[in-house]
Amino acid sequence: MRIRTLALGVMLSLVAAVTAQEVKQGQAKVESFSPQGQIKDVRQVVARFSHPMVSFGDPRSEAPFDLECAGKGRGRWADARNWLYDFDQDLPAGIECSFRTKPGLKTFAGAELAAQTFKFSTGGPSIRGAWPDEGEERIDEAQVFMLALDAHADLASVRANAYCAVDGIGERLPLTIIEGKERERILAEQKNRARVLFDVIFKRGNRGAASVRDVRLVDAPILVANCGRPLPAGANVRLVWGAGIKTANGIATTEVQTLPYQVRPQFSARFTCQRVNANAGCIPVLPVQLEFSAPVARALASKIEMRTADGQVHRPVIDPNVATVDSVEFKGPFAERSEAMVALPSALKDDAGRTLINAAAFPMKVRIDDDPPLVKFPSRFGILEVNAQPALPVTVRNVEPMLDAYALDVAKAPKAAAKGRVKRIDTDDDAALALWMRRILREPSEDIRRKNGEYLKPGSVPMLSDAERVAAQPIDIPRAEPKMAMQVIGIPLPQRGLYAVEIASTRLGQALHAEADGQIRPYYVSGGALVTNLAVHFKHGRESSLAWVTRLDDGKPVSGAQVRVTDCLGRRWWDGATDANGIARIERELPPQNRWQDCPHAPNAYLVSARIDGDMSLMLTSWNEGIRPWQFNLGGGSGAEPVIAHTVFDRALFRAGETVSMKHVIRRRVGTGFAAVEARDLPRQLQLIHAGSGQRFELPVAWANGTALSTWNIPKDAKLGEYTVQFDDGGRTRVRLQSGSFRVEQFRVPLMKAVLKPPSKSVVNPSQVTIDAQLSYLSGGPAAGAPVKFRSRIVPSSQSFSDYDEFSFGGVVPKVGIEAEAPYDESAQDEPEATGGAARVQDVSLDANGGARVVFDKLSADKALFKEQTRALEVEMEYADPNGQILTAFTQTLLTPSALVVGLAPDGSFFKRDLLRFKAVVLDSAGKPQAGKDVSVDAYSRTRFAYRKRLLGGFYAYEQTVEVKRLKQVCRGTTDARGLVLCSGSAPASGDLILVARTDDAAGNAAIATRDVYVAGSDDSWFEAGQSDRIDLIADKRSYEPGETARYEVRMPYRTATALISVEREGVLESRVVTIDSKLPYIEVPMLGHYGPNAYVSVLVVRGRIEPEMPGRFAWLKRMIFRAAKF
């Protein structure tokens, strides 16, 4: 104890000597003070003294100023020379503050300071937010503006200095202020927007549970006003908030604010329809529309008529659940080459009561044209099975009876036929094959446009040159009468081979390519087809790849087929033959696709071809529609580089002048995990890149076994922010490896450590929660008696478990009936943030051990908030650290309605009426499955109705109501050993459904889970065709150890199929071919020890052609579908 006292005395003597010397060098004073003058949003005052004033870290030091200020706050010393005063909230306008040094104020060394006074003001009231938003271009003629101010304004000064400036009006329009009941009605109708403005004023998060009826919102400084007279349509308007507007205590604005707006155009109606060109009439098979510049009541819009020449009266089809419409539509088809009259009701007005500005244009005569000409292939390229009467379908309509066509090996045409020609393609020449595939897959005008830089319309350039057209053989396209009817014609292609087909139509060119010089040029429609009995499938990996060849007619593998892998120029990168399973294994790395520079207009893809017995088939690796990783809920793709780098830092946060120590590791991805990178391929330098400015620092790197050590002395003037570590290979490639990042910031090291210890697990329906707090010095010892502040609130929360990420947990049983939802404001961008209300504050003094046991009670009062839903009790402890900063510690505790947790996982987001399949799981609070628990699942329907509604003051909102009905119980069961209940069956209704699962714990507390699904109805024809070629693999486990065998259920749309099973990582590790039957759709895959982590199992299933004449329960339907599809 004596030694410590002596040391302290020596230290104080040294400090006194140093500071006394400093005082002699200059008069002690306040060196800087901020803010001063007029300034907005003041939250903190900072004063810096020329000499040390207090003992650093002493929280008992007194304030050095006497202050006069209406804003409340508290002061503290940040260090020996800097004093801070923190206001409880941002100061509003109209506040003046004065800080005077206290009489007799002395430095730590005892020198007296001269008297000084500092003042600042927050100025007069200014606009902090407005509705409509600044720049809105469709305000109403009688628009009311809601202006969020930073203080209440003197209304007389507003009337004198705020006005509207309108183009075309030579005088200022003083703002007319709306007060009293009318103001309250406008705020009530615009309650969502009013809350947003409230947040702007009082800072989101501090407003508590503000509502329209809350006196804080009614009395908030939100000025409601208009321009005093109707505004002219289409005019530019500027709302000017001038200088001289005062607060209640007389502080005036000195700067002008201007908010620009534009008034909406006059009420007009516009008839629109689709046409083949600007001079043509409406297409008869498509609907026509009448569009309004403003909403019209549904009752008025339903009286609009479209009368055709044959006496028919067409009325618009309007949704019965809407109140207003912006347009009406008349369904076709209409009679070709006819005229129609669109008639409006005499009392047609918009929702603001305005009449049509172009009413004299109605009744309006509209012209209906012929059906547009059409010549169209299903796609630019397709593959046809040679054994299934191959024919290339082409759809034609309203074109000349004699079409010029070119194709390969065409039989003689019947008498009434259009003429065409043929071009033969050599399919054994890889270069010619690649060239023709490029030509077939691209619109010819695109290549010419890229070469010459001129714009050419699609179809204006033929695919075949004149010389190729002369060498081609003519063909006939059989036509039927009448010529106007749409026909699907099959061009017979009976022989194997690759066909390039082109059709020229002058009538189509006349309709789509109207030339300024009056000349009529043909429109060229081109495409290609491959007739074969082979199908080529390809799996591309970094280390190895695989080609699989099957037959189209029966789906069986083809052995002995010669496989070639070429690029866009026909350069061969691999060739070989398939084995007995039709598999060709490519045990080498193929060149990267994205580095080919010779084919700028070709897709970055390999061309994989297979040949056997005079037959040939091909595929491009860019043909990945329907099988992309995201369609299987998988990540990855072409972005992963073969080499990966990682940097380990001694820490991630630094200050300028300190040293960063780094260890770098570089590895190459391989199928078995990671491998070393060759020494010649290792980068020779690294770059430290500042994220904000791009400033770079280069460091040399010396590698040893794929690792390296580096240090960087951070310059004292280094820019603050994030620095990224990037390796550069010296320009040999464009690859840049980023291995990590760190930050350089200005900060103070905390001298205290705070620990909050909540309950170890979630609490079920508590009335109170106890949390232990401990505050101690990092140098050792408790912060005995330290004053701290606790803030707490209850917020909505949810539970999730890593092993059950496909399940959704929690929710609330929907309320049955019809309820109005909050209206959606047009152009609304920021919605009020959902919070748990105002935070509760407790001031606590820690005990002699620096600890406290804090009770957060009265939770039962909030029980209704989390009776069915999980909530979280958020707790924050605030304390003053000796380093001069106010620090906080945070924790939270889950408040659950039950000791059990139930979850729902549908097999997708969309279903059909005949099959609704999902599963439920029951867990305890730790995420462990619970067996033998009863689970019931009910289905509810939800239907939304919305319409646009005009509000007071020229505002608009979408009024929305929701009707919820309980349908039926769709599943009930008891959980198995995995805690699961599997459910499947028909859906009780179509549309939006809510599945609600329920189970009870031992105390009878219900656990609820809800999940939204969509069930397609009869009018959802789009649902029949899926967006991908995905099938599902259901594993018996979530993870496997080496040596185990994985068992998968294959859910596919086939009864039997041939399947290619492969294990993939950086390439194809293993592969085999099996036959899968829907009666036993299971496969087993051994997890071999040499597989790297995160290997993928892939199953590709193919099936041959199903003979439509096969007997069966639905043979008649098969024949019907087949014959309807024949040409």
PDB file of N, CA and C in Angstrom, residues 456-483:
ATOM      1  N   LEU A 456     -30.785  -2.262 -88.513  1.00  0.00           N
ATOM      2  CA  LEU A 456     -31.554  -3.009 -89.490  1.00  0.00           C
ATOM      3  C   LEU A 456     -32.701  -3.697 -88.786  1.00  0.00           C
ATOM      4  N   LYS A 457     -33.880  -3.642 -89.379  1.00  0.00           N
ATOM      5  CA  LYS A 457     -35.037  -4.258 -88.764  1.00  0.00           C
ATOM      6  C   LYS A 457     -34.927  -5.771 -88.826  1.00  0.00           C
ATOM      7  N   PRO A 458     -35.435  -6.475 -87.811  1.00  0.00           N
ATOM      8  CA  PRO A 458     -35.439  -7.935 -87.878  1.00  0.00           C
ATOM      9  C   PRO A 458     -36.208  -8.420 -89.096  1.00  0.00           C
ATOM     10  N   GLY A 459     -35.664  -9.432 -89.753  1.00  0.00           N
ATOM     11  CA  GLY A 459     -36.316  -9.987 -90.929  1.00  0.00           C
ATOM     12  C   GLY A 459     -35.995  -9.285 -92.220  1.00  0.00           C
ATOM     13  N   SER A 460     -35.183  -8.223 -92.162  1.00  0.00           N
ATOM     14  CA  SER A 460     -34.868  -7.488 -93.391  1.00  0.00           C
ATOM     15  C   SER A 460     -33.681  -8.086 -94.137  1.00  0.00           C
ATOM     16  N   VAL A 461     -32.927  -8.971 -93.488  1.00  0.00           N
ATOM     17  CA  VAL A 461     -31.729  -9.562 -94.092  1.00  0.00           C
ATOM     18  C   VAL A 461     -31.921 -11.064 -94.172  1.00  0.00           C
ATOM     19  N   PRO A 462     -31.688 -11.682 -95.323  1.00  0.00           N
ATOM     20  CA  PRO A 462     -31.822 -13.144 -95.421  1.00  0.00           C
ATOM     21  C   PRO A 462     -30.659 -13.848 -94.748  1.00  0.00           C
ATOM     22  N   MET A 463     -30.933 -15.033 -94.260  1.00  0.00           N
ATOM     23  CA  MET A 463     -29.862 -15.839 -93.684  1.00  0.00           C
ATOM     24  C   MET A 463     -28.970 -16.413 -94.773  1.00  0.00           C
ATOM     25  N   LEU A 464     -29.541 -16.832 -95.889  1.00  0.00           N
ATOM     26  CA  LEU A 464     -28.789 -17.434 -96.983  1.00  0.00           C
ATOM     27  C   LEU A 464     -28.362 -16.361 -97.966  1.00  0.00           C
ATOM     28  N   SER A 465     -27.133 -16.440 -98.429  1.00  0.00           N
ATOM     29  CA  SER A 465     -26.642 -15.513 -99.430  1.00  0.00           C
ATOM     30  C   SER A 465     -27.192 -15.897-100.804  1.00  0.00           C
ATOM     31  N   ASP A 466     -26.946 -15.020-101.788  1.00  0.00           N
ATOM     32  CA  ASP A 466     -27.429 -15.308-103.140  1.00  0.00           C
ATOM     33  C   ASP A 466     -26.816 -16.577-103.683  1.00  0.00           C
ATOM     34  N   ALA A 467     -25.510 -16.757-103.428  1.00  0.00           N
ATOM     35  CA  ALA A 467     -24.854 -17.960-103.943  1.00  0.00           C
ATOM     36  C   ALA A 467     -25.409 -19.218-103.272  1.00  0.00           C
ATOM     37  N   GLU A 468     -25.672 -19.131-101.960  1.00  0.00           N
ATOM     38  CA  GLU A 468     -26.232 -20.289-101.250  1.00  0.00           C
ATOM     39  C   GLU A 468     -27.655 -20.565-101.720  1.00  0.00           C
ATOM     40  N   ARG A 469     -28.400 -19.500-102.045  1.00  0.00           N
ATOM     41  CA  ARG A 469     -29.766 -19.691-102.495  1.00  0.00           C
ATOM     42  C   ARG A 469     -29.798 -20.355-103.870  1.00  0.00           C
ATOM     43  N   VAL A 470     -28.827 -20.022-104.722  1.00  0.00           N
ATOM     44  CA  VAL A 470     -28.757 -20.656-106.045  1.00  0.00           C
ATOM     45  C   VAL A 470     -28.412 -22.125-105.907  1.00  0.00           C
ATOM     46  N   ALA A 471     -27.512 -22.448-104.943  1.00  0.00           N
ATOM     47  CA  ALA A 471     -27.111 -23.840-104.759  1.00  0.00           C
ATOM     48  C   ALA A 471     -28.176 -24.665-104.048  1.00  0.00           C
ATOM     49  N   ALA A 472     -29.144 -24.012-103.441  1.00  0.00           N
ATOM     50  CA  ALA A 472     -30.175 -24.738-102.693  1.00  0.00           C
ATOM     51  C   ALA A 472     -31.213 -25.326-103.641  1.00  0.00           C
ATOM     52  N   GLN A 473     -31.947 -26.305-103.146  1.00  0.00           N
ATOM     53  CA  GLN A 473     -33.022 -26.935-103.915  1.00  0.00           C
ATOM     54  C   GLN A 473     -34.362 -26.352-103.462  1.00  0.00           C
ATOM     55  N   PRO A 474     -35.257 -26.069-104.430  1.00  0.00           N
ATOM     56  CA  PRO A 474     -36.563 -25.512-104.042  1.00  0.00           C
ATOM     57  C   PRO A 474     -37.449 -26.565-103.393  1.00  0.00           C
ATOM     58  N   ILE A 475     -38.320 -26.120-102.490  1.00  0.00           N
ATOM     59  CA  ILE A 475     -39.291 -27.003-101.846  1.00  0.00           C
ATOM     60  C   ILE A 475     -40.674 -26.387-101.978  1.00  0.00           C
ATOM     61  N   ASP A 476     -41.689 -27.174-101.694  1.00  0.00           N
ATOM     62  CA  ASP A 476     -43.071 -26.703-101.710  1.00  0.00           C
ATOM     63  C   ASP A 476     -43.641 -26.752-100.305  1.00  0.00           C
ATOM     64  N   ILE A 477     -44.379 -25.728 -99.942  1.00  0.00           N
ATOM     65  CA  ILE A 477     -45.062 -25.696 -98.648  1.00  0.00           C
ATOM     66  C   ILE A 477     -46.549 -25.864 -98.916  1.00  0.00           C
ATOM     67  N   PRO A 478     -47.149 -26.997 -98.564  1.00  0.00           N
ATOM     68  CA  PRO A 478     -48.576 -27.209 -98.855  1.00  0.00           C
ATOM     69  C   PRO A 478     -49.431 -26.196 -98.118  1.00  0.00           C
ATOM     70  N   ARG A 479     -50.406 -25.580 -98.820  1.00  0.00           N
ATOM     71  CA  ARG A 479     -51.295 -24.583 -98.240  1.00  0.00           C
ATOM     72  C   ARG A 479     -52.732 -25.049 -98.332  1.00  0.00           C
ATOM     73  N   ALA A 480     -53.543 -24.573 -97.465  1.00  0.00           N
ATOM     74  CA  ALA A 480     -54.981 -24.855 -97.493  1.00  0.00           C
ATOM     75  C   ALA A 480     -55.721 -23.543 -97.730  1.00  0.00           C
ATOM     76  N   GLU A 481     -56.960 -23.631 -98.127  1.00  0.00           N
ATOM     77  CA  GLU A 481     -57.787 -22.446 -98.343  1.00  0.00           C
ATOM     78  C   GLU A 481     -58.773 -22.303 -97.185  1.00  0.00           C
ATOM     79  N   PRO A 482     -59.247 -21.119 -96.831  1.00  0.00           N
ATOM     80  CA  PRO A 482     -58.867 -19.862 -97.478  1.00  0.00           C
ATOM     81  C   PRO A 482     -57.501 -19.370 -97.026  1.00  0.00           C
ATOM     82  N   LYS A 483     -56.946 -18.468 -97.792  1.00  0.00           N
ATOM     83  CA  LYS A 483     -55.581 -18.021 -97.491  1.00  0.00           C
ATOM     84  C   LYS A 483     -55.514 -17.172 -96.222  1.00  0.00           C
TER      85      LYS A 483
END
